XYZ file of C-alpha atoms in Angstrom:
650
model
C 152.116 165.066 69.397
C 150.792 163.658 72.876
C 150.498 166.060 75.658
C 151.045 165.474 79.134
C 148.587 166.287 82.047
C 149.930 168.885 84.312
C 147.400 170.280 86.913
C 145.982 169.169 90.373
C 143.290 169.146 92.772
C 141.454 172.123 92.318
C 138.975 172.678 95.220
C 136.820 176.222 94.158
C 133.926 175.491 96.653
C 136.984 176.928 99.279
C 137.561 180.286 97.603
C 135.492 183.105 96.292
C 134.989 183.548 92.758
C 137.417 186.741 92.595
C 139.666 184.057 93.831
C 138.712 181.745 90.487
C 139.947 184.475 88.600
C 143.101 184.697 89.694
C 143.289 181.453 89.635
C 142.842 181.155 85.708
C 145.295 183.423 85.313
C 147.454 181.540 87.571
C 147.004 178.172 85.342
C 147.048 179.669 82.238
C 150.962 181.230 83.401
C 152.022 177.484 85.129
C 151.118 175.824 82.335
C 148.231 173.898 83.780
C 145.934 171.678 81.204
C 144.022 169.343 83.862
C 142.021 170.222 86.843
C 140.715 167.405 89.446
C 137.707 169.369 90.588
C 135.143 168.485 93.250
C 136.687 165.341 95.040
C 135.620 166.488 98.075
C 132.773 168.825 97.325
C 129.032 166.413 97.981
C 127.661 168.928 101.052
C 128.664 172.013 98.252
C 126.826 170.451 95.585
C 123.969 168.604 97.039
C 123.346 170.674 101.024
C 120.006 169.128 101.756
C 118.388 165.726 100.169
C 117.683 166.190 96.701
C 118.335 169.817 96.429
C 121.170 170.488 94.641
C 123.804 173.615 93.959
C 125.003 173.259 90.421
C 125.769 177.060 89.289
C 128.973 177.151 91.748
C 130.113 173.840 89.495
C 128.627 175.154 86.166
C 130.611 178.811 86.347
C 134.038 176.293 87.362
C 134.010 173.941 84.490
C 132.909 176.813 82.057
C 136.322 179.203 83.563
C 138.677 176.361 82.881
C 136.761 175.454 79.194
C 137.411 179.491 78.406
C 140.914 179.297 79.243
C 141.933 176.203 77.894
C 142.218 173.763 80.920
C 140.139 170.384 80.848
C 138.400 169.019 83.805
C 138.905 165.780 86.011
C 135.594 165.342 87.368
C 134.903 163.545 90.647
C 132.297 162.188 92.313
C 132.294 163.469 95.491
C 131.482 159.626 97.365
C 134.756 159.663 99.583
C 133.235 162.089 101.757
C 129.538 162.013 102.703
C 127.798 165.356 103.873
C 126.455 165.094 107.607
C 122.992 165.089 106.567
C 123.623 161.583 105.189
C 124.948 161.080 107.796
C 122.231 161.753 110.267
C 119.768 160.080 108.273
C 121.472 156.685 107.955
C 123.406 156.357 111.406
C 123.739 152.828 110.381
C 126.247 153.703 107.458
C 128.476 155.231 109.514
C 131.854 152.383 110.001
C 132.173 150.561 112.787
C 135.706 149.752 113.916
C 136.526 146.247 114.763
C 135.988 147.183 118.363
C 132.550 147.827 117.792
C 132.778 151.211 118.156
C 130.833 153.580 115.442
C 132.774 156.329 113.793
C 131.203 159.177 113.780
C 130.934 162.369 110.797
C 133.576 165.130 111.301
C 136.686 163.720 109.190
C 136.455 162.324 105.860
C 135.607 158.306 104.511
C 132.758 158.026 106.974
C 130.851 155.562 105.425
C 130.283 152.107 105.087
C 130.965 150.481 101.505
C 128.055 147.711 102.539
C 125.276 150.055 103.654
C 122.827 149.972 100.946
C 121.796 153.439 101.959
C 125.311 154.564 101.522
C 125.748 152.849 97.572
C 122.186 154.349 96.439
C 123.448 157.683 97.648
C 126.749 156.946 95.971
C 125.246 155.781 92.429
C 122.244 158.884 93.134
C 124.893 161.715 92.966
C 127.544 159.928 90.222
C 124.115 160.216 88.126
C 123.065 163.408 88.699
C 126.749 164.583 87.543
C 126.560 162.452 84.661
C 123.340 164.058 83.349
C 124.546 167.313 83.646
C 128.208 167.404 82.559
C 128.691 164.359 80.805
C 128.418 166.404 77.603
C 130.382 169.138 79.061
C 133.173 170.541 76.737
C 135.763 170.820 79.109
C 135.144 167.253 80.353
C 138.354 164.854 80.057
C 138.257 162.001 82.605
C 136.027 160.996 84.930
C 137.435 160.359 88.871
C 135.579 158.320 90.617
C 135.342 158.700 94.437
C 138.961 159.534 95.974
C 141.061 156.511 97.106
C 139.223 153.810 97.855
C 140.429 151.903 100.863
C 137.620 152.492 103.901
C 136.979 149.688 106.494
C 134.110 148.827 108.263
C 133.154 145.531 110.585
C 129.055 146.521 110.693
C 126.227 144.129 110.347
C 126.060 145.493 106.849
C 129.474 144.132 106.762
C 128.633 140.709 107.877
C 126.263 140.239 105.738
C 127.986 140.613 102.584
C 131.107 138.897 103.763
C 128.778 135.731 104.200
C 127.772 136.146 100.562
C 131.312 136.811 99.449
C 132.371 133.670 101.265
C 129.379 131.070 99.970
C 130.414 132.784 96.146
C 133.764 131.888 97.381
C 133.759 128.270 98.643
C 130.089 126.989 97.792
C 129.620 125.760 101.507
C 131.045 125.238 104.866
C 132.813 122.371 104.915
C 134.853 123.913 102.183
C 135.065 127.133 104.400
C 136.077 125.169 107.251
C 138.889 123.354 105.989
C 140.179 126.519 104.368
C 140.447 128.406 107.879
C 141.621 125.290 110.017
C 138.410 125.957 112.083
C 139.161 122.667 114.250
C 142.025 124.282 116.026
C 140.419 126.355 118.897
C 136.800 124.533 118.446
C 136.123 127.242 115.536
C 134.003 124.871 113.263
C 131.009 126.488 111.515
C 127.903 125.122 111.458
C 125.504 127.868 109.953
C 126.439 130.935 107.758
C 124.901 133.003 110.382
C 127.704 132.304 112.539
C 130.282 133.902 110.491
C 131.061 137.500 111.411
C 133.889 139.658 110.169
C 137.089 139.467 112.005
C 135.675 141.427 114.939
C 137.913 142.291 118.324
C 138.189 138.601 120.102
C 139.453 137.376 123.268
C 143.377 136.676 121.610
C 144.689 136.042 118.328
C 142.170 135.923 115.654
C 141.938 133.151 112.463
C 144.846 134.569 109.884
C 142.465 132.903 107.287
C 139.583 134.691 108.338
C 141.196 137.654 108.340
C 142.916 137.567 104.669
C 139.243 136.558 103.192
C 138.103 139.313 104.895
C 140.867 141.551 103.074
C 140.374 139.837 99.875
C 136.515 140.450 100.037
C 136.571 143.935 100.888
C 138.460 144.761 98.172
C 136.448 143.153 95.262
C 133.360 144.652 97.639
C 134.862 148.259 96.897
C 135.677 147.337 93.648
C 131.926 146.418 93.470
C 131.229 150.043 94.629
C 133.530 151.294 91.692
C 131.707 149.833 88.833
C 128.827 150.695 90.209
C 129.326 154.504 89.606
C 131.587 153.456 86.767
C 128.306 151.875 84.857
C 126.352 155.058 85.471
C 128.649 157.577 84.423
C 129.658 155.364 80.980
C 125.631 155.544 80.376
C 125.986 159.058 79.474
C 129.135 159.413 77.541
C 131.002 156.630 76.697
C 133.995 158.277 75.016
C 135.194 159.946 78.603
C 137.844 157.496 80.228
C 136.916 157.073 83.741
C 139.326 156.097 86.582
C 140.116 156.500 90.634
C 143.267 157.210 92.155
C 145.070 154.203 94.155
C 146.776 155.128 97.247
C 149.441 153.373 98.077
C 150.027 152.072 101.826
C 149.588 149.645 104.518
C 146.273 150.349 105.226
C 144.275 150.560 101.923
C 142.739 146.997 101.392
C 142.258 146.549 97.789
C 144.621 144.391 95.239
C 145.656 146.889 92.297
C 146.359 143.916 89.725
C 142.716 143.150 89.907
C 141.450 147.024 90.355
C 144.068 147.822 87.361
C 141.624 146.035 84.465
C 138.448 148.147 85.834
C 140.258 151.373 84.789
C 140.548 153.373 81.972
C 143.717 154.885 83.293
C 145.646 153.527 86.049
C 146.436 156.279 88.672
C 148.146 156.851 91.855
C 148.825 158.971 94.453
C 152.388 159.309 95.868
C 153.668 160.809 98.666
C 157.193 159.592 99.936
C 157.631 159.358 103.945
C 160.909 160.159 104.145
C 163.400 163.281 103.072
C 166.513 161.706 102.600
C 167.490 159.946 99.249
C 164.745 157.270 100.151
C 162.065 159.826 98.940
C 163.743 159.068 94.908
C 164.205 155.426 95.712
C 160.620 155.360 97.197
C 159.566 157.791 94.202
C 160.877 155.128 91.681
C 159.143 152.252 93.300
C 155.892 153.507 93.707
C 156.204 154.549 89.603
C 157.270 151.540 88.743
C 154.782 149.595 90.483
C 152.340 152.228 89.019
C 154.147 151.415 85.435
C 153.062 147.829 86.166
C 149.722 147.935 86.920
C 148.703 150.212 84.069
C 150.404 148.221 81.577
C 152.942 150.674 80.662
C 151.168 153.621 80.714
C 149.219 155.394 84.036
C 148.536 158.892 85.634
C 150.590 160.330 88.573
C 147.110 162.322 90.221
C 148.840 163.279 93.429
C 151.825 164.753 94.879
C 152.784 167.144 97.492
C 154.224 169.947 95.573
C 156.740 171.826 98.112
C 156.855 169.710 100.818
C 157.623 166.111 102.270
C 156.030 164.626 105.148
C 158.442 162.846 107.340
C 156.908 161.461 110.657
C 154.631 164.307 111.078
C 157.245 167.127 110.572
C 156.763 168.676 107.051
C 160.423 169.390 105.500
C 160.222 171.725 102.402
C 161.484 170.395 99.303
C 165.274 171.513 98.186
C 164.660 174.018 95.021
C 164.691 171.392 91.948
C 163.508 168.347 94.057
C 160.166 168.537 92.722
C 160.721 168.911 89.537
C 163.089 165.494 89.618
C 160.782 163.704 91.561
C 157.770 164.790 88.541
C 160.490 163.754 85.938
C 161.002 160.046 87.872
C 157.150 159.468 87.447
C 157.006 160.605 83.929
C 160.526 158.652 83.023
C 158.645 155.659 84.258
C 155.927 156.044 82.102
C 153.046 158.483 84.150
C 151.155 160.272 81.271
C 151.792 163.683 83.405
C 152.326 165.193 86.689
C 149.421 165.835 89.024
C 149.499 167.819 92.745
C 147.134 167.498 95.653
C 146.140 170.301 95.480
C 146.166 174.028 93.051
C 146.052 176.093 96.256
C 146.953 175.627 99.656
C 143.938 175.399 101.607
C 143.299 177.923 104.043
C 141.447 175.840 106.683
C 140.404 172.881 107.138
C 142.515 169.527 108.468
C 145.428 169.686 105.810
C 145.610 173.382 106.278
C 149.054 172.824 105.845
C 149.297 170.370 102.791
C 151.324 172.093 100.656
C 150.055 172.993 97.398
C 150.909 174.208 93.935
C 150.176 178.087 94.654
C 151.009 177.977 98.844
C 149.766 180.202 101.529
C 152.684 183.331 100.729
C 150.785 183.211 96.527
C 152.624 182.811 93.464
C 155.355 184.915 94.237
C 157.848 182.399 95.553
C 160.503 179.752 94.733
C 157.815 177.094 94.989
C 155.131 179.246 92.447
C 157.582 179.637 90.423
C 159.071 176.121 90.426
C 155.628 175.126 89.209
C 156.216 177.059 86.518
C 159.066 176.156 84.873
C 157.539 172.468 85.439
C 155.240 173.113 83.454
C 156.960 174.954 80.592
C 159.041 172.312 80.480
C 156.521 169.253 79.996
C 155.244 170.306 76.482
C 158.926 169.516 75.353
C 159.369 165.821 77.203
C 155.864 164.961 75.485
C 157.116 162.795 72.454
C 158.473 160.368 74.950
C 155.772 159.616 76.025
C 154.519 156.697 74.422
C 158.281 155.320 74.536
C 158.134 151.606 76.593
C 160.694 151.791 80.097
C 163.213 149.686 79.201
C 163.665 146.759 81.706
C 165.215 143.359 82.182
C 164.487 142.509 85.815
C 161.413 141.977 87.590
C 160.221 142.031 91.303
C 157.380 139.801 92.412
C 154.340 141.665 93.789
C 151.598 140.052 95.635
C 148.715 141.994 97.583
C 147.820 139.040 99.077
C 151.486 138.026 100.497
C 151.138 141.401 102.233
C 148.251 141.193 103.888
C 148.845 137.193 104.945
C 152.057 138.799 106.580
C 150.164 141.221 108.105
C 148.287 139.105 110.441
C 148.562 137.611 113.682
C 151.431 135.006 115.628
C 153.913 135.448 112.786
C 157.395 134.201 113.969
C 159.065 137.859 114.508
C 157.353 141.321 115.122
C 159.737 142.403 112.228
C 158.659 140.677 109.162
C 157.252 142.903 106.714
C 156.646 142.083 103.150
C 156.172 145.531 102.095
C 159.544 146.360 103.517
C 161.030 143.383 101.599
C 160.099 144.301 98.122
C 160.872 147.816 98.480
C 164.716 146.787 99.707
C 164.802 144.169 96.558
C 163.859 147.105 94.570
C 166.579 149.707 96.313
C 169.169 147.321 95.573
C 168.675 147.594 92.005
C 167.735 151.147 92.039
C 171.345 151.472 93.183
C 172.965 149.653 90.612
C 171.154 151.805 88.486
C 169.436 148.016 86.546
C 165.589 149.402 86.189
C 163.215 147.600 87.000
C 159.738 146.270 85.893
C 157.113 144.427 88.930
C 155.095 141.401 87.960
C 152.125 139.074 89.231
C 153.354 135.192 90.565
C 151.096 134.371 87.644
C 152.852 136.637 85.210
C 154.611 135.391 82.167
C 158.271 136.052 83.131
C 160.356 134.825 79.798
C 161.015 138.584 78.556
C 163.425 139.360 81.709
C 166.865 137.973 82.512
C 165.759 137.918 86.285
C 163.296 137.534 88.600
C 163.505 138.742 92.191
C 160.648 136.750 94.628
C 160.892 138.950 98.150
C 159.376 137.009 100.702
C 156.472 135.299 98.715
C 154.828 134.255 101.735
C 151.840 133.165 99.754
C 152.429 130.899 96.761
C 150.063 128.518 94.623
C 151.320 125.199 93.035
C 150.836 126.782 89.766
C 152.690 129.844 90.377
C 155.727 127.644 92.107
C 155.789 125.573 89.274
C 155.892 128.379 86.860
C 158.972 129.807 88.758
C 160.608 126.319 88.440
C 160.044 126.401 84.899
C 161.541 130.013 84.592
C 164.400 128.640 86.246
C 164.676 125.909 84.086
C 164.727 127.730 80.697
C 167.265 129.837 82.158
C 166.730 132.453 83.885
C 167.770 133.897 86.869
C 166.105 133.562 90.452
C 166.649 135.024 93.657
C 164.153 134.113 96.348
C 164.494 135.665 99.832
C 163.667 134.513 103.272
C 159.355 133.949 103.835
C 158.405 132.614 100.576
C 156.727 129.604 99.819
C 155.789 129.078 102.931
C 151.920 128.834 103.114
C 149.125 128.028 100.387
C 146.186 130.271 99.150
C 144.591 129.911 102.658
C 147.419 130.700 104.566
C 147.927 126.623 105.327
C 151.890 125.795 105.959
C 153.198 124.055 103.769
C 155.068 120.942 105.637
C 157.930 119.200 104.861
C 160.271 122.041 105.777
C 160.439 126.064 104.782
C 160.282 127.434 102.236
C 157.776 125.063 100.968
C 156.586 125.332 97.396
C 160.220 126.203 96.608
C 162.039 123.532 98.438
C 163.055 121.407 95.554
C 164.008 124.697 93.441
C 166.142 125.998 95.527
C 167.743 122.549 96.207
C 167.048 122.939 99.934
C 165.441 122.335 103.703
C 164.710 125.060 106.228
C 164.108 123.458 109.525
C 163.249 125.998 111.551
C 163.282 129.852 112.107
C 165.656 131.750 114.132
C 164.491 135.022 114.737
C 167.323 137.400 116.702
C 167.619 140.617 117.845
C 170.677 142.982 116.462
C 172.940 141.845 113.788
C 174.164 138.617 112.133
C 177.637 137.770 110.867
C 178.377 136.310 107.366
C 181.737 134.678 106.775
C 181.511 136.620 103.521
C 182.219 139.896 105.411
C 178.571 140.658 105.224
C 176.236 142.255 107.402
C 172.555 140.724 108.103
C 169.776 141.571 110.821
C 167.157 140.405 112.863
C 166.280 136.623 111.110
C 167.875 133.643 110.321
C 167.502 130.404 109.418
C 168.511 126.182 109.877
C 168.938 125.619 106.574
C 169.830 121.997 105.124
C 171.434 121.571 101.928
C 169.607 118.959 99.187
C 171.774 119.846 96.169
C 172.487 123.890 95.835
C 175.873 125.106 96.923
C 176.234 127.517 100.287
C 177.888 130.549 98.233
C 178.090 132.512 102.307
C 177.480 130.756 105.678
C 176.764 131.837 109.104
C 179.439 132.953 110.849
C 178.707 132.648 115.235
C 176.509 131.856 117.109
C 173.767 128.803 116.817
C 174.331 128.661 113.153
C 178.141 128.892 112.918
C 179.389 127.515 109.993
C 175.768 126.643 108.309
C 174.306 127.846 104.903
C 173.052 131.514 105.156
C 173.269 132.015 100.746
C 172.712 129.394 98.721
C 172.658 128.613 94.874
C 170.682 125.549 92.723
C 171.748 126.398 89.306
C 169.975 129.350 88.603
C 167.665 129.730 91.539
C 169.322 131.796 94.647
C 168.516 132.150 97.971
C 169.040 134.149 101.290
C 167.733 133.389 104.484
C 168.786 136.044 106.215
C 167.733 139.893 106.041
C 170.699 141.385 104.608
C 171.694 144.545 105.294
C 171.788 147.436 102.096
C 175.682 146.793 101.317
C 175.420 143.038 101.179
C 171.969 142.660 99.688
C 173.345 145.047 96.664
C 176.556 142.887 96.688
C 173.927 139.899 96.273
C 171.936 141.447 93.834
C 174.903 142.202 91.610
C 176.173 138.682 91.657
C 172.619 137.601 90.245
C 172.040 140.201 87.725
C 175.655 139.912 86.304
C 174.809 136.084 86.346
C 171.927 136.866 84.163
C 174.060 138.609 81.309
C 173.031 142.351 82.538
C 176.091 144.804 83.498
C 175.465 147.482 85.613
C 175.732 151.090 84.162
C 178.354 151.864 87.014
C 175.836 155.302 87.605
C 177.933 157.559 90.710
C 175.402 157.393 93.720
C 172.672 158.941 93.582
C 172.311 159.480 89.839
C 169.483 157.898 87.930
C 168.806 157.016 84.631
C 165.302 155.390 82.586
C 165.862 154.491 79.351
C 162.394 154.447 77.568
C 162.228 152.872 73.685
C 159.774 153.853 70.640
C 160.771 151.856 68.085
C 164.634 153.078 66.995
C 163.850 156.329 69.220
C 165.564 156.215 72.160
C 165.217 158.192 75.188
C 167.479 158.565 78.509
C 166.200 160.554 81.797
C 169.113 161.489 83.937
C 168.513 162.574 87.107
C 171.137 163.885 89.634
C 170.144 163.989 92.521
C 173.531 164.863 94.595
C 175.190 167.599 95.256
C 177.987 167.140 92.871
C 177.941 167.699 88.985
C 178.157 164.151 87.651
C 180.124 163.136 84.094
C 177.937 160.574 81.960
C 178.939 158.628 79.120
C 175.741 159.283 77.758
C 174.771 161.676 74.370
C 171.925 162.938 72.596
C 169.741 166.192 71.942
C 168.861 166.502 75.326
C 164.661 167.618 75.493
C 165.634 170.077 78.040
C 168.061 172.318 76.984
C 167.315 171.764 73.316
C 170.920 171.415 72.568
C 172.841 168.421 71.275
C 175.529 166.789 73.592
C 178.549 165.321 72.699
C 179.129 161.618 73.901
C 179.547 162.731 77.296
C 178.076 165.284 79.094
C 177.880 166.710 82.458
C 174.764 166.548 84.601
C 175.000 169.544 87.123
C 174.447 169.238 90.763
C 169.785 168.725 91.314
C 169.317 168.685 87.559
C 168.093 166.608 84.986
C 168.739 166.018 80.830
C 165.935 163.757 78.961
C 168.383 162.480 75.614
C 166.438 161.543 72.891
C 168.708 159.047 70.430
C 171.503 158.530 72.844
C 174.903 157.163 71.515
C 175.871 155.261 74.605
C 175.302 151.428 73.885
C 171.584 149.647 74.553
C 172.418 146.451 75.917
């Protein structure tokens, strides 16, 4: 049978080694088989140049091999010690005003400083040669979420070689960025600098290259250490942890192939019911990227960070939120961190044992977690079952991220995540997908404001359309090439002649927006011209009175407004009912992923209301251990996994 991780970040370079006793104990009672171990420990291990501290590391990894636990080793490159530091002042980042970061948090370094990726490589060696062999070895963890910027000389140089790799020579360059508007042209690489602080808005183009090339430059770092460690023991997966956020600058469908095992870190910004909607869009993005299969390496165990004020987790919350990752396919259920730190700048991060010890409701929580994962561990090789897909594009994001965009407001991350609330709410799950992605095995295909769209990704959407499926595209898409060139003829571009229509302009507006439908929309709106689809809701006041707000072309939808959560879900049930898929009819706030292994079936319910809720749903639930009839009652927090449900599969 498969097992499931269940562990954390376990940092013993804080603590005393009467402490690492306890701790064992501690693991061995919570049920703890994997141990992310010295992600932030390079000053511990190596406190001078070339002299090294191994026994703290060697007594560690020989505890957890004595009592059972296997070890996620890291190499400790996310945080250099200062004596790197002040040797190679020049691999400290520079921000893109010029100033120089200096050592004191963590991430100070400069992915382009040679002296910084020799270090980097040097240590990821010197671990490999002396615990690649080691028994309680099961993954490798490369560096700790990749995402640091830097605008040095360093930089510049390597973004020069990026971009010559890139477009061969300058002409090339310069027609890609539109360098004749402001006088821009290019006449010698050395002229090219990263988007530094300028006098008023900077090139958009320049600025998504620059995002494009420092993530394949990280990625670069990555396989560096990645070829090293391999060297010594190629039978040990090796992987990093992706954070997911605005400001971590690397595309996860490319970093997803360079992985053994595709894992994340997720940590929901909100306490209310968003934190499960955000929850089961960060998995199933996660889902996505590892193919089915990934690792959830981080969580908060006890607590939720919302706008700085840390609100403590309901009793049972963490366990749901663990059970949405592993529903949606995470080989286990990971914490930042084993033990609350006691210093330090997350002092307060809360952590599987917290500052009052092991006994309290948190502790304990833990506990029961991880008593119950051994059961839930047959699933896991079961395939989510979905029929919809959502669009995801890095590079959309970070186009919509830059400068002189027509509203303040638009944000793409913002978009997908609603797209995907909708259907969380309707209870239809949901799979993500590349623009380049074969899309024949779903019934529909959302597109959330696809700002950023190639001619053979729009005609591979038109041909999805075509054979049939179903197509919603939403307001921003299609509306620029690769380079971030508009596309002309009228919004939204590529998909003009799909969706049967002609946006001639924008109309940003503050507050909300009318629909003669009844329904509710905010801040944009558009002039849009009909060329063959039907107007299914129209503007309703104002400017627009009386003109096409929702349109249909056969089966390729569109809105051009941002609808507000009632309407949009409205919308999305219209398309996925036009697609042949029914809605399970969940009460609110009830979730269920169905996951498949051949005739195996298995259901994760998870309530997470107040209220008991009554399911037409059967099975011998994992859980309990005890057969249901063909309806049973989920109680108010809790959770059933049914294996062989009776309730239909379509």
């Amino acid at each position: 049978m498969p097992e499931l991780y269940y562990g954390g970040d376990y940092n013993p370079e804080q603590w005393s080694p009467e402490v690492w006793a306890e701790d064992m104990a501690l693991m061995k009672a919570a049920g703890v088989n994997l141990a992310t171990v010295g992600v932030f420990s390079w000053s511990s291990l190596e406190p001078e140049p070339g002299r090294y501290e191994f026994g703290w590391l060697d007594q560690v990894l020989d505890l957890l091999h004595s009592n059972g636990i296997r070890a996620n080793l890291a190499t400790p490159t996310a945080s250099p010690p200062p004596w790197f530091s002040l040797a190679h002042p020049d691999a400290l980042p520079v921000t893109a005003d010029g100033v120089r970061l200096l050592h004191g948090s963590r991430d100070t370094y400069c992915v382009c400083a040679p002296a910084y990726r020799e270090a980097a490589v040097g240590i990821a060696k010197v671990l490999g040669e002396r615990y690649g062999d080691h028994p309680a070895l099961a993954m490798w963890h490369v560096h700790n979420e990749y995402g640091s910027t830097c605008h040095c000389d360093h930089v510049a140089v390597a973004f020069r070689s990026w971009l010559q790799r890139r477009y061969g020579d300058l002409p090339a360059l310069n027609a890609a960025w539109t360098t004749a508007f402001w006088s821009q042209g290019y006449s010698a690489w050395e002229q090219v600098f990263p988007p530094r602080r300028t006098q008023y808005l900077p090139n958009p183009s320049q600025m998504l290259d620059f995002r494009r090339f420092l993530s394949d430059e990280l990625l670069d770092a990555y396989r560096e250490q990645r070829t090293v460690l391999r060297g010594f023991n190629p039978d040990i997966p090796i992987t990093t942890n992706f954070v997911f956020g605005p400001w971590v600058p690397v595309d996860h469908w490319r970093w997803a192939r360079e992985v053994d095992l595709v894992a994340i870190d997720h940590y929901p910004g909100s306490a209310g019911i968003e934190a499960e909607q955000d929850t089961a869009f960060g998995a199933d993005l996660a889902r996505a990227w590892g193919g089915g299969r990934w690792l959830l390496m981080e969580q908060a165990a006890s607590v939720i960070n919302q706008g700085g004020r840390m609100k403590a987790k309901e009793p049972g919350r963490m366990t749901r939120n663990s059970l949405s990752h592993l529903a949606r396919g995470s080989a286990g259920a990971l914490f930042f961190q084993w033990r609350a730190s006691q210093g330090g700048a997350e002092r307060f991060h809360s952590g599987m044992v917290p500052h009052a010890g092991p006994d309290t409701r948190a502790f304990r929580e833990i506990t029961e977690l991880g008593a119950l994962l051994p059961r839930l561990a047959e699933a896991d090789p079961a395939e989510v079952e979905a029929e919809v897909a959502i669009l995801w594009d890095a590079e959309s994001w970070w186009a919509t991220q830059g400068p002189a965009l027509p509203s303040p407001q638009i944000d793409y991350l913002a978009a997908v995540q609603a797209a995907h609330r909708q259907l969380w709410n309707l209870g239809v799950p949901t799979d993500f997908a590349q623009p380049s992605s074969d899309l024949t095995a779903y019934r529909a295909v959302i597109v959330p404001s696809l700002y950023l769209v190639s001619d053979e990704a729009a005609a591979a959407l038109s041909r999805y359309a075509d054979g049939g499926g179903q197509l919603l595209i939403t307001s921003l898409s299609g509306i620029a090439d690769p380079t971030t060139q508009i596309r002309l003829g009228g919004y939204p571009g590529a998909f003009r002649e799909l969706l049967g229509i002609r946006v001639e302009e924008f109309q940003p507006v503050d507050g909300r927006i009318e629909l003669d439908t009844g329904a509710i929309a905010e801040g944009w709106s558009e002039r849009v011209l009909l060329e063959g689809a039907e107007a299914i809701a129209h503007y309703q006041g104002g400017t627009l009175d009386g003109m096409p707000a929702i349109t249909r072309h056969a089966n390729a939808w569109y809105t051009s407004t941002w609808l507000t959560d009632p309407a949009y879900e409205a919308l999305m049930e219209q398309v996925v009912r036009a697609a042949g898929i029914t809605p399970p009819g969940l009460p609110r706030g009830v979730e269920v992923v169905t996951r498949r292994a051949g005739d195996t079936q298995y259901r994760f319910v998870l309530n997470h209301t107040t209220e008991p809720a009554g399911l037409p749903y059967g099975g011998f639930d994992l859980v309990t251990g005890e057969v249901t009839g063909d309806r049973f009652t989920v109680p108010a927090g809790g959770w059933a996994v049914l294996r062989n449900s009776t309730a239909p599969t379509g």
